[in-house]
Amino acid sequence: MIVQRLGRQAFHGIAIRQGSFGGFRSDSAYSTVDLPMAFDQSSLMRKLISAFLLFCLLATASLFAEAKQPNIIFIFTDDHCEQALSAYDDSRIITPNMDRIANEGMKFTRCYVTNSICGPSRAVIQTGKYSHLNGFVRNGNTFDGSQQTFPKLLRKAGYQTAVIGKWHLKSTPQGFDYFDVLKGQGPYYNPPMLTGGIESVATLNKHVGYTTEIIRDKALEWLKKDRDAEKPFMLMFQHKAPHRNWQPAPQYLTWLDDKTIPEPKSLFDDYTNRASPAAKQTMTIREHLNDNDLKLKTPGGLTAEQLSAWNAAYEPKNREYLAKRDSMSEKEVIQWKYQRYVKDYLRCVKSVDDAIGDVMDYLDDEGLADNTLVIYSSDQGWYLGEHGWFDKRWMYEESLKTPLLAKWPGVIKPGSVSGDIVSNLDFPETFLDVAGVEVPDDMQGESLVPIFKGETPEDWRTSFYYHYYEFPGAHSVARHYGVTNGKHKLIHYYHLDEWELFDLEKDPEEMNSVYNKEDYLELTKEMTAELTRLRVLYQVPEDPYVAPVPKKKGKGPKADRKKREGGAKKAK
């Protein structure tokens, strides 16, 4: 933990000590008063000494009273990318409330995730450890809640802790005074939610309404009514949106209907000049968006009122498309799918931005904003048509990067921007440092507090390790690990023994691998050495998964039997 400490500033024994949160600890070993009494014993002198002692005690008490540990609100979304946040890119949507965090605080331009998929990212944030150490390497795993987590450490230090919204770690949340979380992935409308706390058994409650708004209302209710005003708090305010399949709120069902969203340059990518996995995935807009994604089917689970609003918005648009689909070219169909998909995604983001604004307004109105660190981020980035894709998983830039915005009045300079390489691995260490809690040695990230203060340590990381495990699995993205320094990136698809190297300065869209190109042989050697160093540093074991050897079609006993049976039927 990086902690600034004032040296002992003693005046006849009076001293104070300052923690990184900017206040003074009332339990400081130095909060003593020990004035020598070798003075004239006259009545006047006694009164002067008494007055001075009283002044010192009152001043010290005032410092302690004003130095409350900061509150922490961690705002988290699912699958939100920089391309859909106007502090980073204003070509598709304006997000005024997210931008407000950036304008009043700091924007990070190189926040990388360790494993670009929902559950593993959340486990990293709970533990401050890579997936191979926290035990949650892919969706479908169950998080071991008995292990050390930052909420447990904050609670032990006197914080009141809560998580509201999406949890997605299968096990019951631990280390929280209060939790109210979606069951599993959770739907966009009328979600069942599990409620409980440290001592209580989780209970399942059904709700009616739009999930983003329900999560917002629950967060505000906890802040207004249920938190202990005498304690600092840490709230994880976590949304399902904008996760697939992107169902907008009633008030935004037709928003953007009159707009055309810009297409990314690589929408029609042919996946040449890269390793084979890029062409073998199952996450293209062209082929893999289904009728539910495209709203050509009406979702289930809606109330009569919700269904009426939904059909009024989508049925006319769907009729128009279906009437001309057969006469459209393949390119035109892809373009239509892109517009439908991206607009629904942006509509979901719009509701999240509204919810963030409501919480930020509450902090201002209640006088809490000045002593509250607000952080906004997402579990990973996302593809809005880049490479012709939706989803995440890859070490390519769009899914490796995640938005990170932080606002902390009096500490973070408004409107500041950091290009340092940071990560979701650093979030728990940051929360602990902000609270003045010692960061355990086995956590693998670093506190961002020095960067918040504009004082990036000289030994801050200049490279980053990534590892994705979920294959075989959804979208068929091959297992891979790699290293990036922000300018170049080396990726190894280790079960295929295929490599990619990208020059991000010359090829920011990662369209052409330069691995083993003559001009890049020395760089390849350097990046390979750095990859090896980081795997040792982070204690990465060899992946025990053994990839199956693909069988050639028409070979083997089953194929021979089918051939014989087919021949026999034909003979009949």
XYZ file of C-alpha atoms in Angstrom:
572
model
C 0.000 0.000 0.000
C 1.244 3.385 -0.901
C 0.640 5.660 2.059
C 1.845 9.190 2.563
C 2.885 9.836 6.128
C 3.692 13.134 7.711
C 6.683 12.974 9.926
C 6.194 13.542 13.641
C 5.359 17.219 13.918
C 5.790 17.627 17.641
C 5.385 20.661 19.781
C 6.307 19.554 23.289
C 4.969 16.079 22.513
C 1.983 16.961 20.281
C 2.031 14.985 17.011
C -0.255 13.868 14.183
C -0.108 11.217 11.457
C -1.797 11.346 8.068
C -3.040 8.396 5.993
C -3.449 8.274 2.245
C -7.103 9.206 2.523
C -6.057 12.723 3.456
C -7.417 12.797 6.983
C -5.972 12.155 10.414
C -6.360 8.888 12.257
C -7.900 9.232 15.694
C -6.106 6.075 16.832
C -2.722 7.467 15.874
C 0.127 6.588 18.135
C 1.112 10.211 17.917
C -2.166 11.775 19.054
C -0.843 12.656 22.488
C -0.385 15.813 24.458
C 2.543 15.987 26.897
C 3.521 19.541 27.716
C 6.344 20.141 30.184
C 5.211 21.979 33.292
C 8.413 23.801 34.117
C 6.706 27.161 34.178
C 6.116 29.894 36.734
C 3.331 28.676 39.018
C 1.579 32.006 39.144
C -2.166 32.075 38.624
C -1.771 33.871 35.308
C 0.654 31.278 34.016
C -1.623 28.445 35.099
C -4.501 30.023 33.194
C -2.358 30.496 30.115
C -1.230 26.886 30.215
C -4.793 25.656 30.705
C -6.016 27.776 27.815
C -3.203 26.514 25.588
C -3.900 22.906 26.508
C -7.590 23.367 25.764
C -6.786 24.981 22.409
C -4.501 22.099 21.429
C -7.018 19.459 22.422
C -9.852 21.190 20.577
C -7.707 21.687 17.469
C -6.631 18.053 17.483
C -10.197 16.847 18.030
C -11.357 19.079 15.199
C -8.793 17.564 12.862
C -9.911 14.052 13.777
C -13.585 14.956 13.396
C -13.035 16.393 9.945
C -10.883 13.483 8.826
C -13.545 10.860 8.162
C -12.502 7.962 6.003
C -13.828 8.493 2.477
C -16.931 6.728 1.278
C -16.536 4.590 -1.833
C -19.096 4.060 -4.586
C -18.023 1.606 -7.263
C -20.324 1.854 -10.291
C -20.007 -1.178 -12.531
C -21.643 -2.229 -15.782
C -21.515 -5.363 -17.905
C -19.945 -5.262 -21.380
C -19.740 -1.478 -21.671
C -17.041 -0.299 -24.056
C -15.191 2.969 -24.548
C -16.812 3.336 -27.986
C -20.181 3.912 -26.254
C -19.041 6.445 -23.639
C -18.716 10.005 -24.878
C -15.824 10.891 -22.558
C -13.875 8.512 -24.840
C -15.836 8.621 -28.108
C -18.815 10.870 -28.807
C -19.596 9.559 -32.296
C -22.435 7.227 -31.196
C -23.888 8.459 -27.903
C -23.596 11.268 -25.361
C -23.337 10.054 -21.757
C -23.472 13.257 -19.669
C -23.428 11.623 -16.251
C -20.542 9.281 -16.943
C -18.757 12.228 -18.538
C -19.385 14.190 -15.366
C -17.189 11.737 -13.450
C -14.445 12.254 -16.033
C -14.832 16.039 -16.092
C -14.761 16.307 -12.302
C -12.059 13.667 -11.952
C -9.764 11.463 -14.032
C -10.119 9.418 -17.208
C -7.829 6.414 -17.742
C -7.027 5.558 -21.354
C -5.224 2.260 -20.753
C -7.236 0.244 -18.291
C -6.791 -3.418 -19.243
C -8.652 -6.449 -17.906
C -6.870 -9.669 -16.994
C -9.476 -12.001 -18.548
C -12.162 -10.439 -20.742
C -15.305 -12.171 -19.552
C -17.958 -11.376 -16.928
C -17.486 -13.697 -13.940
C -13.681 -13.893 -14.002
C -13.404 -10.089 -14.111
C -15.630 -9.799 -11.049
C -13.594 -12.388 -9.170
C -10.396 -10.457 -9.921
C -11.946 -7.317 -8.452
C -13.036 -9.127 -5.309
C -9.604 -10.651 -4.677
C -6.916 -8.589 -6.415
C -5.615 -11.822 -7.954
C -5.445 -13.255 -11.477
C -7.975 -15.936 -12.410
C -5.586 -18.844 -11.911
C -5.114 -17.843 -8.253
C -8.666 -16.834 -7.293
C -10.032 -20.019 -8.872
C -12.590 -18.420 -11.221
C -11.190 -18.779 -14.729
C -14.376 -18.948 -16.812
C -18.124 -18.368 -16.626
C -19.791 -21.364 -15.050
C -17.252 -21.586 -12.215
C -18.419 -20.926 -8.649
C -16.550 -18.238 -6.721
C -14.994 -19.392 -3.452
C -16.424 -16.753 -1.143
C -14.449 -18.022 1.835
C -11.223 -16.540 0.473
C -9.874 -13.098 1.301
C -11.755 -10.285 -0.443
C -11.536 -6.524 -0.207
C -15.118 -6.072 1.166
C -14.226 -8.311 4.121
C -11.130 -6.233 4.831
C -13.034 -2.955 4.572
C -15.777 -4.223 6.859
C -13.180 -5.306 9.403
C -11.812 -1.742 9.282
C -15.199 -0.263 10.160
C -16.783 0.250 6.749
C -20.392 -0.580 6.061
C -20.432 -2.635 2.860
C -23.161 -3.329 0.306
C -23.518 -4.765 -3.193
C -26.654 -4.075 -5.234
C -27.296 -5.306 -8.767
C -25.434 -7.908 -10.776
C -23.193 -10.327 -8.860
C -22.762 -13.235 -11.335
C -20.370 -15.316 -9.222
C -22.899 -18.095 -8.341
C -21.953 -18.265 -4.643
C -23.676 -16.088 -2.021
C -21.939 -12.724 -1.554
C -19.702 -12.634 1.515
C -18.223 -9.656 3.336
C -21.291 -7.460 2.779
C -23.552 -6.018 5.458
C -26.233 -5.928 2.789
C -26.651 -7.498 -0.631
C -29.516 -7.368 -3.100
C -28.365 -9.056 -6.291
C -29.763 -10.493 -9.483
C -30.265 -14.210 -9.589
C -27.738 -15.401 -12.143
C -27.516 -13.208 -15.219
C -30.891 -11.648 -14.551
C -33.408 -10.402 -17.147
C -33.855 -6.818 -18.341
C -37.446 -6.753 -17.091
C -39.069 -7.959 -13.841
C -35.999 -9.517 -12.200
C -35.932 -11.941 -9.273
C -33.294 -10.792 -6.778
C -31.558 -12.379 -3.785
C -31.440 -10.268 -0.642
C -29.422 -10.833 2.534
C -26.476 -9.782 4.626
C -23.796 -10.948 7.036
C -26.107 -12.801 9.390
C -29.172 -13.417 7.238
C -30.070 -16.186 4.814
C -30.597 -14.989 1.251
C -34.237 -14.635 0.273
C -35.594 -14.498 -3.279
C -37.862 -11.580 -4.115
C -39.652 -10.847 -7.388
C -39.885 -7.357 -8.837
C -41.830 -5.624 -11.574
C -40.121 -2.987 -13.667
C -37.024 -2.285 -15.707
C -33.940 -3.835 -14.096
C -31.603 -0.846 -14.467
C -34.157 1.376 -12.730
C -34.855 -1.198 -10.005
C -31.131 -1.441 -9.220
C -30.914 2.361 -9.103
C -33.908 2.612 -6.762
C -32.505 -0.023 -4.436
C -29.133 1.736 -4.293
C -30.750 5.063 -3.475
C -32.979 3.474 -0.845
C -29.960 1.919 0.849
C -28.069 5.205 0.773
C -31.029 7.182 2.137
C -32.538 4.811 4.685
C -30.454 1.754 5.458
C -26.838 2.839 5.763
C -25.351 3.855 9.092
C -24.605 7.580 8.820
C -21.922 7.227 11.517
C -19.827 4.859 9.419
C -17.963 5.230 6.126
C -19.528 3.061 3.439
C -18.529 1.112 0.363
C -21.303 0.488 -2.153
C -20.909 -1.703 -5.238
C -23.619 -0.356 -7.577
C -23.596 -2.932 -10.386
C -25.757 -3.081 -13.496
C -26.711 -5.888 -15.846
C -26.810 -3.507 -18.794
C -25.647 -3.344 -21.504
C -25.202 -7.136 -21.594
C -26.696 -9.204 -24.405
C -29.559 -9.263 -25.523
C -29.921 -5.492 -25.099
C -33.554 -4.852 -24.159
C -34.161 -1.092 -23.790
C -36.341 0.623 -21.199
C -39.867 1.605 -22.303
C -38.964 5.291 -22.661
C -36.055 4.508 -25.002
C -37.602 1.881 -27.280
C -37.737 4.295 -30.221
C -34.860 6.597 -29.273
C -32.327 6.736 -32.145
C -34.868 5.487 -34.709
C -34.181 8.593 -36.761
C -30.384 8.251 -36.522
C -27.804 6.234 -38.450
C -24.963 5.001 -36.285
C -21.502 5.161 -37.933
C -20.104 1.799 -39.016
C -16.616 0.772 -37.886
C -14.015 0.428 -40.624
C -13.570 -3.283 -39.938
C -17.271 -4.244 -40.000
C -16.627 -6.420 -43.072
C -13.327 -7.885 -41.867
C -12.185 -11.018 -43.743
C -9.730 -12.107 -40.990
C -6.725 -12.424 -43.272
C -3.176 -11.681 -42.059
C -3.854 -13.034 -38.578
C -3.744 -16.369 -36.788
C -6.529 -18.843 -37.570
C -8.716 -18.276 -34.434
C -9.907 -14.865 -35.696
C -11.785 -16.581 -38.529
C -13.059 -19.543 -36.473
C -15.071 -17.720 -33.800
C -18.886 -17.675 -33.647
C -19.618 -14.048 -32.790
C -20.207 -12.272 -36.094
C -23.032 -9.839 -36.760
C -23.375 -11.479 -40.168
C -24.137 -14.996 -38.869
C -24.508 -15.206 -35.121
C -26.998 -12.591 -33.953
C -30.254 -14.489 -33.455
C -33.881 -13.367 -33.742
C -34.047 -12.604 -30.016
C -30.965 -10.381 -30.290
C -32.491 -8.584 -33.269
C -35.952 -8.242 -31.628
C -37.594 -10.178 -34.432
C -39.094 -12.267 -31.630
C -40.970 -10.710 -28.714
C -39.264 -11.394 -25.369
C -41.058 -13.385 -22.703
C -41.689 -12.373 -19.116
C -43.213 -8.942 -19.838
C -46.323 -7.557 -18.196
C -49.262 -6.643 -20.428
C -48.305 -2.966 -20.235
C -44.655 -3.659 -21.027
C -45.604 -5.951 -23.917
C -47.917 -3.338 -25.400
C -45.161 -0.695 -25.383
C -42.654 -3.180 -26.824
C -44.870 -4.250 -29.716
C -45.818 -0.676 -30.523
C -42.121 0.145 -30.910
C -40.788 -2.932 -32.727
C -43.613 -4.375 -34.810
C -43.731 -1.553 -37.404
C -39.934 -1.586 -37.777
C -39.875 -5.373 -38.089
C -42.629 -5.446 -40.718
C -40.723 -2.935 -42.817
C -37.516 -4.981 -42.638
C -39.099 -8.388 -43.267
C -41.005 -7.074 -46.268
C -37.776 -6.205 -48.079
C -35.273 -8.653 -46.581
C -35.366 -11.149 -49.438
C -34.503 -8.419 -51.928
C -31.614 -7.038 -49.869
C -27.972 -7.860 -50.592
C -25.878 -9.659 -47.986
C -24.104 -6.383 -47.210
C -27.408 -4.566 -46.722
C -28.653 -7.271 -44.334
C -25.464 -7.005 -42.286
C -25.844 -3.236 -42.169
C -29.453 -3.544 -40.997
C -28.433 -6.019 -38.282
C -25.648 -3.695 -37.203
C -27.989 -0.723 -36.839
C -30.606 -2.746 -34.910
C -28.019 -4.291 -32.578
C -26.016 -1.135 -31.857
C -29.035 1.081 -31.312
C -30.474 -1.342 -28.750
C -27.093 -1.530 -27.038
C -26.880 2.284 -26.854
C -30.443 2.492 -25.541
C -29.451 0.261 -22.638
C -26.399 2.443 -21.955
C -28.648 5.511 -21.895
C -30.662 4.109 -18.977
C -27.493 3.329 -17.030
C -26.261 6.878 -17.558
C -29.570 8.217 -16.211
C -29.245 6.011 -13.114
C -25.713 7.217 -12.476
C -26.912 10.813 -12.651
C -29.555 10.157 -10.003
C -26.987 8.720 -7.594
C -24.515 11.533 -8.251
C -27.257 14.106 -7.609
C -28.058 12.428 -4.300
C -24.431 12.659 -3.183
C -24.404 16.363 -4.017
C -27.736 17.082 -2.340
C -26.764 15.303 0.877
C -23.297 16.841 1.120
C -21.577 13.480 0.628
C -19.839 14.165 -2.674
C -16.766 15.899 -1.221
C -15.839 12.866 0.878
C -16.756 10.124 -1.589
C -14.600 8.399 -4.166
C -16.765 7.517 -7.172
C -15.341 5.041 -9.672
C -17.000 3.968 -12.898
C -15.913 0.913 -14.874
C -17.120 -2.209 -16.673
C -16.151 -5.869 -16.425
C -14.488 -5.600 -19.848
C -14.805 -3.898 -23.189
C -16.980 -4.982 -26.116
C -17.211 -5.051 -29.900
C -19.635 -2.647 -31.549
C -19.110 -4.169 -34.978
C -15.303 -3.932 -35.023
C -13.996 -6.987 -36.910
C -17.651 -7.705 -37.719
C -18.206 -8.817 -34.118
C -20.271 -8.460 -30.999
C -19.145 -9.910 -27.596
C -15.697 -9.754 -25.923
C -13.054 -12.411 -24.879
C -10.144 -11.468 -27.160
C -6.955 -9.676 -26.235
C -7.649 -7.269 -29.088
C -8.033 -3.659 -27.972
C -11.833 -3.333 -27.945
C -12.292 -6.098 -25.356
C -8.953 -5.818 -23.549
C -9.655 -2.199 -22.617
C -12.409 -1.190 -20.245
C -13.569 2.308 -19.305
C -12.246 3.676 -16.030
C -13.299 7.026 -14.592
C -12.646 8.254 -11.048
C -13.839 11.300 -9.111
C -12.451 12.196 -5.672
C -12.730 15.900 -4.772
C -9.624 17.385 -3.220
C -7.436 14.508 -4.398
C -8.021 14.024 -8.131
C -7.533 17.085 -10.319
C -10.709 17.702 -12.362
C -10.388 16.910 -16.047
C -7.140 14.967 -15.680
C -6.206 12.078 -17.972
C -3.888 9.161 -17.249
C -2.212 7.030 -19.903
C -0.596 4.730 -17.337
C -1.238 1.002 -17.736
C -3.773 0.139 -15.042
C -6.116 -2.791 -14.582
C -9.148 -4.217 -12.812
C -6.456 -6.084 -10.867
C -5.713 -2.731 -9.167
C -9.235 -1.900 -8.012
C -9.317 -3.712 -4.629
C -5.871 -2.448 -3.646
C -7.083 1.055 -4.444
C -10.202 0.730 -2.300
C -8.149 -0.514 0.629
C -5.551 2.223 0.281
C -8.223 4.910 0.071
C -9.678 3.595 3.322
C -6.292 3.540 5.049
C -6.298 -0.271 5.221
C -3.085 -2.214 4.699
C -3.021 -4.063 1.383
C -2.208 -7.782 1.808
C 1.062 -8.905 0.264
C -0.595 -11.661 -1.771
C -2.702 -9.244 -3.814
C -1.171 -8.839 -7.265
C -2.265 -5.332 -8.251
C -1.232 -1.865 -7.105
C -3.128 1.046 -5.576
C -4.105 3.790 -8.007
C -4.005 6.448 -5.277
C -0.594 7.847 -6.349
C -1.896 8.199 -9.922
C -5.037 9.897 -8.595
C -2.693 12.458 -7.030
C -0.717 12.909 -10.252
C 2.295 11.134 -8.757
C 2.784 7.959 -10.802
C 5.551 5.895 -9.134
C 8.750 5.562 -11.157
C 8.500 1.779 -10.995
C 4.890 1.618 -12.254
C 4.217 -1.238 -14.680
C 5.032 -0.683 -18.348
C 3.644 -3.996 -19.623
C 0.589 -6.127 -18.929
C -0.267 -9.849 -18.910
C -3.587 -11.232 -20.223
C -5.025 -14.762 -20.148
C -8.320 -16.125 -21.544
C -9.453 -19.703 -20.769
C -13.053 -20.287 -21.930
C -12.586 -22.745 -24.790
C -14.415 -24.858 -25.681
C -17.238 -22.516 -24.841
C -19.529 -19.763 -26.031
C -18.378 -18.069 -29.250
C -15.479 -20.503 -29.772
C -12.644 -18.103 -28.999
C -9.396 -20.048 -28.631
C -7.530 -19.990 -25.342
C -4.734 -17.480 -25.415
C -2.406 -15.376 -23.327
C -0.269 -12.416 -24.214
C 1.571 -9.249 -23.285
C 1.138 -5.622 -24.294
C 3.046 -2.449 -23.532
C 0.449 -0.191 -25.121
C 2.486 0.172 -28.305
C 2.930 -3.472 -29.281
C 1.077 -6.654 -28.431
C 2.118 -10.312 -28.567
C -0.577 -13.022 -28.403
C -0.052 -16.792 -28.141
C -2.875 -19.238 -28.957
C -1.050 -21.849 -27.011
C -3.029 -24.996 -27.877
C -2.647 -24.216 -31.548
C 0.913 -22.901 -31.185
C -0.027 -19.876 -33.257
C 1.187 -16.348 -32.579
C 0.248 -12.791 -33.436
C 2.253 -9.593 -33.037
C 0.671 -6.193 -33.595
C 2.271 -2.810 -34.017
C -0.459 -0.725 -32.367
C 1.055 2.575 -33.448
C 0.984 1.655 -37.147
C -1.986 -0.702 -37.011
C -4.298 0.395 -34.161
C -7.192 -1.681 -35.534
C -5.068 -4.882 -35.384
C -5.712 -6.009 -38.942
C -2.224 -7.299 -39.788
C -0.033 -9.474 -37.615
C 3.693 -8.826 -38.047
C 4.806 -11.892 -36.116
C 8.095 -13.215 -37.536
C 8.290 -10.413 -40.078
C 11.913 -9.506 -40.677
C 11.590 -5.942 -39.390
C 10.043 -7.213 -36.159
C 12.263 -10.164 -35.235
C 14.094 -8.303 -32.484
C 10.846 -6.926 -31.081
C 9.341 -10.413 -31.154
C 12.260 -11.679 -29.119
C 11.904 -8.853 -26.585
C 8.150 -9.290 -26.222
C 8.502 -13.060 -25.833
C 11.012 -12.540 -23.031
C 8.667 -10.075 -21.326
C 5.782 -12.518 -21.639
C 7.885 -15.196 -19.945
C 8.879 -12.782 -17.176
C 5.279 -11.835 -16.427
C 4.120 -15.452 -16.333
C 6.763 -16.133 -13.687
C 5.925 -12.937 -11.790
C 2.220 -13.766 -11.608
C 2.834 -17.461 -10.854
C 0.952 -18.674 -13.929
C 0.889 -22.476 -14.202
C 0.680 -24.390 -17.445
C -2.941 -24.813 -18.539
C -3.834 -28.510 -17.985
C -6.503 -28.457 -20.709
C -5.618 -30.697 -23.654
C -7.117 -29.606 -26.950
C -8.756 -32.438 -28.900
C -7.175 -33.423 -32.176
C -9.653 -32.540 -34.938
C -10.891 -35.526 -36.911
C -10.927 -35.448 -40.663
C -14.343 -35.814 -42.217
C -15.109 -39.198 -43.682
C -12.451 -40.990 -41.623
C -12.748 -43.474 -38.779
C -15.087 -46.379 -37.847
C -18.273 -44.247 -37.468
C -17.815 -42.669 -40.867
C -17.122 -46.054 -42.444
C -20.241 -47.520 -40.805
C -22.427 -44.637 -42.031
C -20.995 -45.096 -45.506
C -21.824 -48.829 -45.460
C -25.329 -48.210 -44.060
C -25.979 -45.506 -46.640
C -24.840 -47.822 -49.403
C -27.089 -50.614 -48.148
C -30.146 -48.342 -48.059
C -29.396 -47.147 -51.544
C -29.112 -50.766 -52.768
C -32.590 -51.504 -51.469
